[in-house]
Each structure stands twice: as structure tokens, then as C-alpha cells.
């Protein structure tokens, strides 16, 4: 900023500059949530997988337990051959993790769950303008339990499930009691 600016313009530019810095600092403190860091926590599990060839390639876990040939869905230009894709793997992981959280909160609430209790994760991949976005629907089936109780457990599990916490405010997650 040069001082040669006429009259009050110099002052106006300085005020604008300072206000912009203040607004940016305020935005950085309030609008951007802090991310989880393992620096101050104890890592309980760590898994590693390597992919080659993208959505139509292969993915393999470091321990060799998973070694999958991925299949590109027809809607994305693939042959339509049935097989795993990133969304099916995410659905499996989210359903399993959320089921564990559901069982945990039910136990803490002293709610007995039948053995047939299940969580189903439906992961959708949708085109949003030029981007691809994910959304998830988590369905809880608890035979013999009142729908309001299932809904309460769903909300509680959604607060503690690591997948739910990781996706919070990033993708739409719908909770459904069947």
C-alpha cells in the first residue's frame, strides 16, 4: 500500500486490510473444525492397503487377507460385471463399525438386543455437477424393539462410531429404524 493514495483512501485501504486479516483469523478459528490427530492418542489398530489401476484395478491389504479385483460399475463406464468397488467396501466397513457402536450403546443403555439385530449401510455415489459425492443410509433392524427405542440407539451410536465421526459434516448420513 502506498501512502500517495489521496485523502481518506489510504486510511480506508488500511482499515480494509486489517478487517480482512481479522475476518480471516476469526474464520480460521470458528469455521474450520479441528481435525483428529493421533499425536496425543494411542493407536489401537492400523491397517494398510494398496490400490493399482483405480476403480477397475486391484486392491490388496498389506497382510494379504484382502486381494480384490475391483469392478467398475456400468454407470461409471464399466462392463457391468458384478464385483467389489470402493463404495461396497466402504459400506461393509461402515456397517460393521456402526453395528459395533450400536451394540455398545445398547449395552450401556441396558437394552437387550436379539441375535437378529443388524445394521445395513447403503452407500450411494452421485454426480453433483462436475463432482462425485457420497451419501449413506444406515438402517437398523431390531426385531421386537419399539421404533422410538431403535431411533434413540441409532442417534447414540452415530455419536460414537468412528466412521460416523469421520464423515460428520462431510457427507449426508441418514439414520433409519426399520
PDB file of C-alpha atoms in Angstrom:
ATOM      1  CA  UNK A   1       0.000   0.000   0.000  1.00  0.00           C
ATOM      2  CA  UNK A   2       1.442   3.322  -0.980  1.00  0.00           C
ATOM      3  CA  UNK A   3       0.978   6.471   1.055  1.00  0.00           C
ATOM      4  CA  UNK A   4       0.402   8.502  -2.097  1.00  0.00           C
ATOM      5  CA  UNK A   5      -3.237   7.451  -2.212  1.00  0.00           C
ATOM      6  CA  UNK A   6      -5.372  10.617  -1.953  1.00  0.00           C
ATOM      7  CA  UNK A   7      -7.192  11.705   1.176  1.00  0.00           C
ATOM      8  CA  UNK A   8      -9.060   9.082   3.133  1.00  0.00           C
ATOM      9  CA  UNK A   9      -8.396   6.305   0.627  1.00  0.00           C
ATOM     10  CA  UNK A  10      -5.143   5.373   2.376  1.00  0.00           C
ATOM     11  CA  UNK A  11      -6.936   5.076   5.691  1.00  0.00           C
ATOM     12  CA  UNK A  12      -9.755   3.109   4.045  1.00  0.00           C
ATOM     13  CA  UNK A  13      -7.277   0.660   2.495  1.00  0.00           C
ATOM     14  CA  UNK A  14      -5.541   0.160   5.844  1.00  0.00           C
ATOM     15  CA  UNK A  15      -8.857  -0.433   7.629  1.00  0.00           C
ATOM     16  CA  UNK A  16      -9.950  -2.866   4.896  1.00  0.00           C
ATOM     17  CA  UNK A  17      -6.636  -4.724   5.135  1.00  0.00           C
ATOM     18  CA  UNK A  18      -6.835  -5.021   8.930  1.00  0.00           C
ATOM     19  CA  UNK A  19     -10.510  -6.030   8.822  1.00  0.00           C
ATOM     20  CA  UNK A  20      -9.707  -8.698   6.235  1.00  0.00           C
ATOM     21  CA  UNK A  21      -6.942 -10.121   8.422  1.00  0.00           C
ATOM     22  CA  UNK A  22      -9.274 -10.115  11.441  1.00  0.00           C
ATOM     23  CA  UNK A  23     -12.059 -11.770   9.474  1.00  0.00           C
ATOM     24  CA  UNK A  24      -9.679 -14.409   8.144  1.00  0.00           C
ATOM     25  CA  UNK A  25      -8.364 -15.112  11.642  1.00  0.00           C
ATOM     26  CA  UNK A  26     -11.903 -15.371  13.005  1.00  0.00           C
ATOM     27  CA  UNK A  27     -12.912 -17.652  10.122  1.00  0.00           C
ATOM     28  CA  UNK A  28      -9.904 -19.902  10.717  1.00  0.00           C
ATOM     29  CA  UNK A  29     -10.781 -20.228  14.421  1.00  0.00           C
ATOM     30  CA  UNK A  30     -14.515 -20.840  14.027  1.00  0.00           C
ATOM     31  CA  UNK A  31     -15.459 -22.160  10.596  1.00  0.00           C
ATOM     32  CA  UNK A  32     -12.773 -24.792  10.085  1.00  0.00           C
ATOM     33  CA  UNK A  33     -13.182 -27.643  12.556  1.00  0.00           C
ATOM     34  CA  UNK A  34     -10.079 -29.090  14.122  1.00  0.00           C
ATOM     35  CA  UNK A  35      -9.167 -32.473  12.764  1.00  0.00           C
ATOM     36  CA  UNK A  36      -8.356 -35.565  14.797  1.00  0.00           C
ATOM     37  CA  UNK A  37      -4.689 -36.185  15.341  1.00  0.00           C
ATOM     38  CA  UNK A  38      -3.099 -39.398  16.554  1.00  0.00           C
ATOM     39  CA  UNK A  39      -0.225 -37.406  18.090  1.00  0.00           C
ATOM     40  CA  UNK A  40      -1.898 -37.330  21.519  1.00  0.00           C
ATOM     41  CA  UNK A  41      -3.727 -40.658  21.395  1.00  0.00           C
ATOM     42  CA  UNK A  42      -2.989 -44.357  21.495  1.00  0.00           C
ATOM     43  CA  UNK A  43      -3.401 -46.044  18.106  1.00  0.00           C
ATOM     44  CA  UNK A  44      -5.326 -49.283  18.680  1.00  0.00           C
ATOM     45  CA  UNK A  45      -5.332 -50.598  15.138  1.00  0.00           C
ATOM     46  CA  UNK A  46      -3.617 -49.671  11.908  1.00  0.00           C
ATOM     47  CA  UNK A  47      -4.370 -51.176   8.516  1.00  0.00           C
ATOM     48  CA  UNK A  48      -2.712 -50.646   5.187  1.00  0.00           C
ATOM     49  CA  UNK A  49      -3.954 -51.324   1.673  1.00  0.00           C
ATOM     50  CA  UNK A  50      -2.541 -50.529  -1.748  1.00  0.00           C
ATOM     51  CA  UNK A  51      -4.579 -49.943  -4.911  1.00  0.00           C
ATOM     52  CA  UNK A  52      -3.430 -50.080  -8.522  1.00  0.00           C
ATOM     53  CA  UNK A  53      -5.491 -49.277 -11.577  1.00  0.00           C
ATOM     54  CA  UNK A  54      -8.179 -47.159  -9.909  1.00  0.00           C
ATOM     55  CA  UNK A  55     -11.808 -48.262  -9.774  1.00  0.00           C
ATOM     56  CA  UNK A  56     -11.197 -51.071 -12.280  1.00  0.00           C
ATOM     57  CA  UNK A  57      -7.887 -52.236 -10.821  1.00  0.00           C
ATOM     58  CA  UNK A  58      -6.858 -54.272  -7.824  1.00  0.00           C
ATOM     59  CA  UNK A  59      -6.668 -53.545  -4.116  1.00  0.00           C
ATOM     60  CA  UNK A  60      -4.692 -55.602  -1.630  1.00  0.00           C
ATOM     61  CA  UNK A  61      -4.292 -55.338   2.110  1.00  0.00           C
ATOM     62  CA  UNK A  62      -0.737 -55.389   3.397  1.00  0.00           C
ATOM     63  CA  UNK A  63      -1.419 -58.607   5.347  1.00  0.00           C
ATOM     64  CA  UNK A  64      -2.800 -60.325   2.225  1.00  0.00           C
ATOM     65  CA  UNK A  65      -6.200 -61.032   3.795  1.00  0.00           C
ATOM     66  CA  UNK A  66      -7.857 -58.895   1.112  1.00  0.00           C
ATOM     67  CA  UNK A  67      -6.766 -59.179  -2.506  1.00  0.00           C
ATOM     68  CA  UNK A  68      -9.605 -57.918  -4.657  1.00  0.00           C
ATOM     69  CA  UNK A  69     -10.114 -57.234  -8.328  1.00  0.00           C
ATOM     70  CA  UNK A  70     -12.250 -54.108  -8.386  1.00  0.00           C
ATOM     71  CA  UNK A  71     -15.133 -53.834 -10.846  1.00  0.00           C
ATOM     72  CA  UNK A  72     -16.131 -50.525 -12.370  1.00  0.00           C
ATOM     73  CA  UNK A  73     -19.945 -50.184 -12.296  1.00  0.00           C
ATOM     74  CA  UNK A  74     -21.687 -49.862 -15.646  1.00  0.00           C
ATOM     75  CA  UNK A  75     -22.968 -46.419 -14.602  1.00  0.00           C
ATOM     76  CA  UNK A  76     -19.331 -45.258 -14.492  1.00  0.00           C
ATOM     77  CA  UNK A  77     -18.381 -46.786 -17.835  1.00  0.00           C
ATOM     78  CA  UNK A  78     -17.595 -50.333 -16.710  1.00  0.00           C
ATOM     79  CA  UNK A  79     -18.792 -53.607 -18.196  1.00  0.00           C
ATOM     80  CA  UNK A  80     -21.421 -54.084 -15.507  1.00  0.00           C
ATOM     81  CA  UNK A  81     -19.668 -57.187 -14.200  1.00  0.00           C
ATOM     82  CA  UNK A  82     -20.562 -57.675 -10.539  1.00  0.00           C
ATOM     83  CA  UNK A  83     -17.712 -57.235  -8.109  1.00  0.00           C
ATOM     84  CA  UNK A  84     -16.337 -55.039  -5.348  1.00  0.00           C
ATOM     85  CA  UNK A  85     -15.916 -51.298  -5.775  1.00  0.00           C
ATOM     86  CA  UNK A  86     -14.851 -48.570  -3.340  1.00  0.00           C
ATOM     87  CA  UNK A  87     -18.441 -47.912  -2.270  1.00  0.00           C
ATOM     88  CA  UNK A  88     -19.152 -51.576  -1.492  1.00  0.00           C
ATOM     89  CA  UNK A  89     -16.004 -51.762   0.636  1.00  0.00           C
ATOM     90  CA  UNK A  90     -16.966 -48.530   2.429  1.00  0.00           C
ATOM     91  CA  UNK A  91     -20.479 -49.917   3.026  1.00  0.00           C
ATOM     92  CA  UNK A  92     -19.022 -53.098   4.567  1.00  0.00           C
ATOM     93  CA  UNK A  93     -16.671 -51.179   6.839  1.00  0.00           C
ATOM     94  CA  UNK A  94     -19.283 -48.620   7.916  1.00  0.00           C
ATOM     95  CA  UNK A  95     -21.954 -51.293   8.580  1.00  0.00           C
ATOM     96  CA  UNK A  96     -19.555 -53.349  10.694  1.00  0.00           C
ATOM     97  CA  UNK A  97     -18.207 -50.377  12.643  1.00  0.00           C
ATOM     98  CA  UNK A  98     -21.657 -48.878  13.206  1.00  0.00           C
ATOM     99  CA  UNK A  99     -23.008 -52.261  14.325  1.00  0.00           C
ATOM    100  CA  UNK A 100     -20.284 -52.378  16.976  1.00  0.00           C
ATOM    101  CA  UNK A 101     -21.184 -48.853  18.141  1.00  0.00           C
ATOM    102  CA  UNK A 102     -24.886 -49.802  18.177  1.00  0.00           C
ATOM    103  CA  UNK A 103     -24.175 -52.843  20.361  1.00  0.00           C
ATOM    104  CA  UNK A 104     -22.003 -50.706  22.653  1.00  0.00           C
ATOM    105  CA  UNK A 105     -24.641 -48.013  23.259  1.00  0.00           C
ATOM    106  CA  UNK A 106     -27.388 -50.620  23.656  1.00  0.00           C
ATOM    107  CA  UNK A 107     -25.322 -52.359  26.340  1.00  0.00           C
ATOM    108  CA  UNK A 108     -24.694 -49.081  28.157  1.00  0.00           C
ATOM    109  CA  UNK A 109     -28.445 -48.330  27.992  1.00  0.00           C
ATOM    110  CA  UNK A 110     -29.148 -51.834  29.363  1.00  0.00           C
ATOM    111  CA  UNK A 111     -31.188 -52.726  26.259  1.00  0.00           C
ATOM    112  CA  UNK A 112     -31.287 -56.395  25.336  1.00  0.00           C
ATOM    113  CA  UNK A 113     -30.889 -56.934  21.604  1.00  0.00           C
ATOM    114  CA  UNK A 114     -31.959 -60.085  19.794  1.00  0.00           C
ATOM    115  CA  UNK A 115     -29.330 -62.042  17.850  1.00  0.00           C
ATOM    116  CA  UNK A 116     -31.081 -60.995  14.618  1.00  0.00           C
ATOM    117  CA  UNK A 117     -30.177 -57.326  15.197  1.00  0.00           C
ATOM    118  CA  UNK A 118     -28.495 -55.939  12.095  1.00  0.00           C
ATOM    119  CA  UNK A 119     -27.162 -52.745  10.602  1.00  0.00           C
ATOM    120  CA  UNK A 120     -27.224 -52.240   6.841  1.00  0.00           C
ATOM    121  CA  UNK A 121     -25.215 -49.456   5.202  1.00  0.00           C
ATOM    122  CA  UNK A 122     -26.312 -48.218   1.791  1.00  0.00           C
ATOM    123  CA  UNK A 123     -23.582 -46.111   0.194  1.00  0.00           C
ATOM    124  CA  UNK A 124     -24.625 -44.005  -2.785  1.00  0.00           C
ATOM    125  CA  UNK A 125     -22.298 -42.403  -5.290  1.00  0.00           C
ATOM    126  CA  UNK A 126     -23.976 -39.486  -7.059  1.00  0.00           C
ATOM    127  CA  UNK A 127     -22.945 -36.933  -9.630  1.00  0.00           C
ATOM    128  CA  UNK A 128     -23.170 -33.398  -8.292  1.00  0.00           C
ATOM    129  CA  UNK A 129     -22.274 -31.051 -11.118  1.00  0.00           C
ATOM    130  CA  UNK A 130     -18.745 -31.998 -12.102  1.00  0.00           C
ATOM    131  CA  UNK A 131     -18.063 -33.872  -8.848  1.00  0.00           C
ATOM    132  CA  UNK A 132     -18.917 -37.275  -7.442  1.00  0.00           C
ATOM    133  CA  UNK A 133     -20.376 -37.244  -3.919  1.00  0.00           C
ATOM    134  CA  UNK A 134     -21.170 -39.946  -1.374  1.00  0.00           C
ATOM    135  CA  UNK A 135     -24.193 -40.325   0.853  1.00  0.00           C
ATOM    136  CA  UNK A 136     -25.017 -43.072   3.327  1.00  0.00           C
ATOM    137  CA  UNK A 137     -28.186 -44.549   4.758  1.00  0.00           C
ATOM    138  CA  UNK A 138     -27.757 -46.644   7.904  1.00  0.00           C
ATOM    139  CA  UNK A 139     -30.662 -48.992   8.566  1.00  0.00           C
ATOM    140  CA  UNK A 140     -31.145 -50.705  11.919  1.00  0.00           C
ATOM    141  CA  UNK A 141     -33.308 -53.802  12.166  1.00  0.00           C
ATOM    142  CA  UNK A 142     -34.071 -54.827  15.755  1.00  0.00           C
ATOM    143  CA  UNK A 143     -36.943 -57.328  15.867  1.00  0.00           C
ATOM    144  CA  UNK A 144     -39.292 -56.759  18.791  1.00  0.00           C
ATOM    145  CA  UNK A 145     -37.941 -53.346  19.822  1.00  0.00           C
ATOM    146  CA  UNK A 146     -40.055 -50.194  19.658  1.00  0.00           C
ATOM    147  CA  UNK A 147     -39.110 -47.939  16.745  1.00  0.00           C
ATOM    148  CA  UNK A 148     -38.518 -44.978  19.080  1.00  0.00           C
ATOM    149  CA  UNK A 149     -36.001 -47.037  21.088  1.00  0.00           C
ATOM    150  CA  UNK A 150     -34.195 -48.095  17.906  1.00  0.00           C
ATOM    151  CA  UNK A 151     -34.072 -44.461  16.749  1.00  0.00           C
ATOM    152  CA  UNK A 152     -32.606 -43.415  20.098  1.00  0.00           C
ATOM    153  CA  UNK A 153     -29.914 -46.090  19.861  1.00  0.00           C
ATOM    154  CA  UNK A 154     -29.174 -45.066  16.261  1.00  0.00           C
ATOM    155  CA  UNK A 155     -28.574 -41.456  17.308  1.00  0.00           C
ATOM    156  CA  UNK A 156     -26.360 -42.525  20.229  1.00  0.00           C
ATOM    157  CA  UNK A 157     -24.336 -44.917  18.040  1.00  0.00           C
ATOM    158  CA  UNK A 158     -23.910 -42.173  15.436  1.00  0.00           C
ATOM    159  CA  UNK A 159     -22.179 -40.044  18.093  1.00  0.00           C
ATOM    160  CA  UNK A 160     -19.562 -42.677  18.979  1.00  0.00           C
ATOM    161  CA  UNK A 161     -18.978 -44.652  15.764  1.00  0.00           C
ATOM    162  CA  UNK A 162     -15.535 -43.763  14.321  1.00  0.00           C
ATOM    163  CA  UNK A 163     -16.910 -43.854  10.746  1.00  0.00           C
ATOM    164  CA  UNK A 164     -19.740 -41.505  11.722  1.00  0.00           C
ATOM    165  CA  UNK A 165     -17.324 -39.158  13.431  1.00  0.00           C
ATOM    166  CA  UNK A 166     -15.001 -39.216  10.404  1.00  0.00           C
ATOM    167  CA  UNK A 167     -17.800 -38.416   7.956  1.00  0.00           C
ATOM    168  CA  UNK A 168     -19.682 -35.903  10.129  1.00  0.00           C
ATOM    169  CA  UNK A 169     -20.330 -32.645   8.237  1.00  0.00           C
ATOM    170  CA  UNK A 170     -18.690 -34.140   5.146  1.00  0.00           C
ATOM    171  CA  UNK A 171     -21.389 -36.393   3.694  1.00  0.00           C
ATOM    172  CA  UNK A 172     -25.100 -36.880   4.267  1.00  0.00           C
ATOM    173  CA  UNK A 173     -25.813 -39.771   6.639  1.00  0.00           C
ATOM    174  CA  UNK A 174     -29.438 -40.806   7.128  1.00  0.00           C
ATOM    175  CA  UNK A 175     -30.413 -42.992  10.100  1.00  0.00           C
ATOM    176  CA  UNK A 176     -33.400 -45.305   9.596  1.00  0.00           C
ATOM    177  CA  UNK A 177     -35.101 -47.625  12.075  1.00  0.00           C
ATOM    178  CA  UNK A 178     -36.818 -50.471  10.218  1.00  0.00           C
TER     179      UNK A 178
END
